[in-house]
Amino acid sequence: MIARPSRREFMGLTAGAVAATVTPWFSRTVAAVAAADASNADLIIINANVYTVDSRLPKAGAFAVKNSRFIAVGTNDEIKGLAGKDTRTIDARQMTVVPGFTDCHNHAGGDVLLYEVLVGNPFEVEFVTIASIVDKLRAKAKQTPAGTWVSGYFFDDTKVKDKRELNVHDLDDVSREHPVVVQHRGGHTSYYNSKALAMAGITKETKNPPGGTYDRDEKGELTGRVTDTARAVFNKVGTRPTLTPAELERRSREGIAHISKQFVRYGLTSVHHQGGDLAAIQDVRMRGDLRHRVSYEMSGRVLDSMIASGIQTGFGDEWIKLGATSEHTLDGSFSERTMSMSQPYPGSKTGYKGNVTESQEELNAWIERVHRAGIQVNCHANGDVAIDMYLTSVERVQKLFPRADARPKITHCTLINDGLVARIKALDAIPALFTTYAYYNSDKFVFYGEEFMKRAMAYRSLLDAGVHAAAGSDFSPGPFAPLMGIQGMVSRKGWDGKIWGANQKISVADAIRVNTLHGAYASKEENSKGSITPGKLADFVVLSADPHTIDPEKIKDIKIARTVVGGNTMYEA
Ligand SMILES: [Zn+2]
């Protein structure tokens, strides 16, 4: 049968022929409009193995698209009947089709990918040699005036063939005339050469500042590794490559266009951007180079001006929409082992429990200001202590200033317990958990141990409780490939063959729902996105194999054959 659009879905529409028809005879009117429209579809997909992520019709063989939206889903025969003279037909040759994937947490800085030296692989597990890092940076130094910074990006300390830390001597081999820095992809640690340390006035006698370290070896010599707040002094020294405002604008634009291409290459059709250049995103769209839909998450100046001018979450259109705030940070990092926990870190001799970066009072004030302005709150909370603080603050503000359907977003929400899960459910809070970490970062879980990992990235516990757990890659710290994420959710097995927290495994169907419908729910767009349902935006992905039936350890290798956004093919293999 053809799935008929429900009244509720059509009420979610904001544009097109059906938007103004909210009347007591609504359903019948819509059916008539839909039928008239359907006679000459723009696009039909036939001979497909379609997983709709819509429980009313979970499987189908074909569907039709018109005016950027799905208009009918059903069997080959039913859908073929909707073809007119202008209809384009795609024969999927039994390939699998799923709704377009959504990444709910992404620092989408495409300009780094385009213009900077990448010393690690941003997208896949790849081991590099320290010699290759030195060579790349040396080549860059040759083109750079002395005294100007030479920088490398996407370093991962556990993806080095040499099996040792990068150090100051390696970077001295790059240059003694230039300050040199290598940034860890996790964003909390950096590695400097002697010239950079000298320019910043750091010696082995320098004391560590609060919230940061200048690492030293057993002999007390500087290793070159510098963590968190201790890195601030380096921002004040040396020359940075100078760019004119026009060049900066161009880089921003080209960066967005570039990463947009990468997103659709991996099957992402919607991405929640952590800030970035909003004007550039709009320019890229005007030029026709935006291939994915943006939920823009704001902070600082943009957030302040929204509050001042009364602009709320949801402002914008189906391509660029203002979403939740960007992550308001409450604690440290999971991959770099600084998140706040109620128990000491396993093996810690000092009883270290991680870093809380804000007081409850400061947090309450921030939440109150944003929540009262009608903007969806979003905090970075990894450890159970930070998650508890965040929930406490939202519970408080909902009591004082109740707001229906607030859906507070919890970025990472890594370490849970039963009490936290119950409170998350009660608030309808939306955790955006790490996705590719289970596969990509399995080499770091040994620092936490199995007891801990049973409660970490806890998709199973959260879904069982009825929470709309969503996917948040956190790129650049983690790769953003949704299929790598799904493989990790299903198998909990890392690239190194180690399994951590197998109790948190979820089914392929659930993992797809997490990456599609729940992503749409996270930005309050479930009425227009997240499933292959008549009336919703025609965003979908054609896969070369069916993740439900393939060996779960090969899911990440399934090829994206085609990515379609609003009925337009944005990527084709
Ligand atoms: Zn982040």
Coordinates of C-alpha atoms and ligand atoms in Angstrom, one line a residue, residues 105 107 274 327 380 411-412 474, ligand 1:
H105 CA 27.7 17.7 16.7
H107 CA 33.0 21.5 14.2
Q274 CA 29.2 24.4 16.1
E327 CA 28.1 23.4 23.2
H380 CA 29.1 19.9 26.7
T411 CA 26.6 17.2 23.9
H412 CA 28.6 13.9 24.5
D474 CA 32.5 15.9 17.3
Ligands
ZN1 ZN 32.6 19.6 20.3

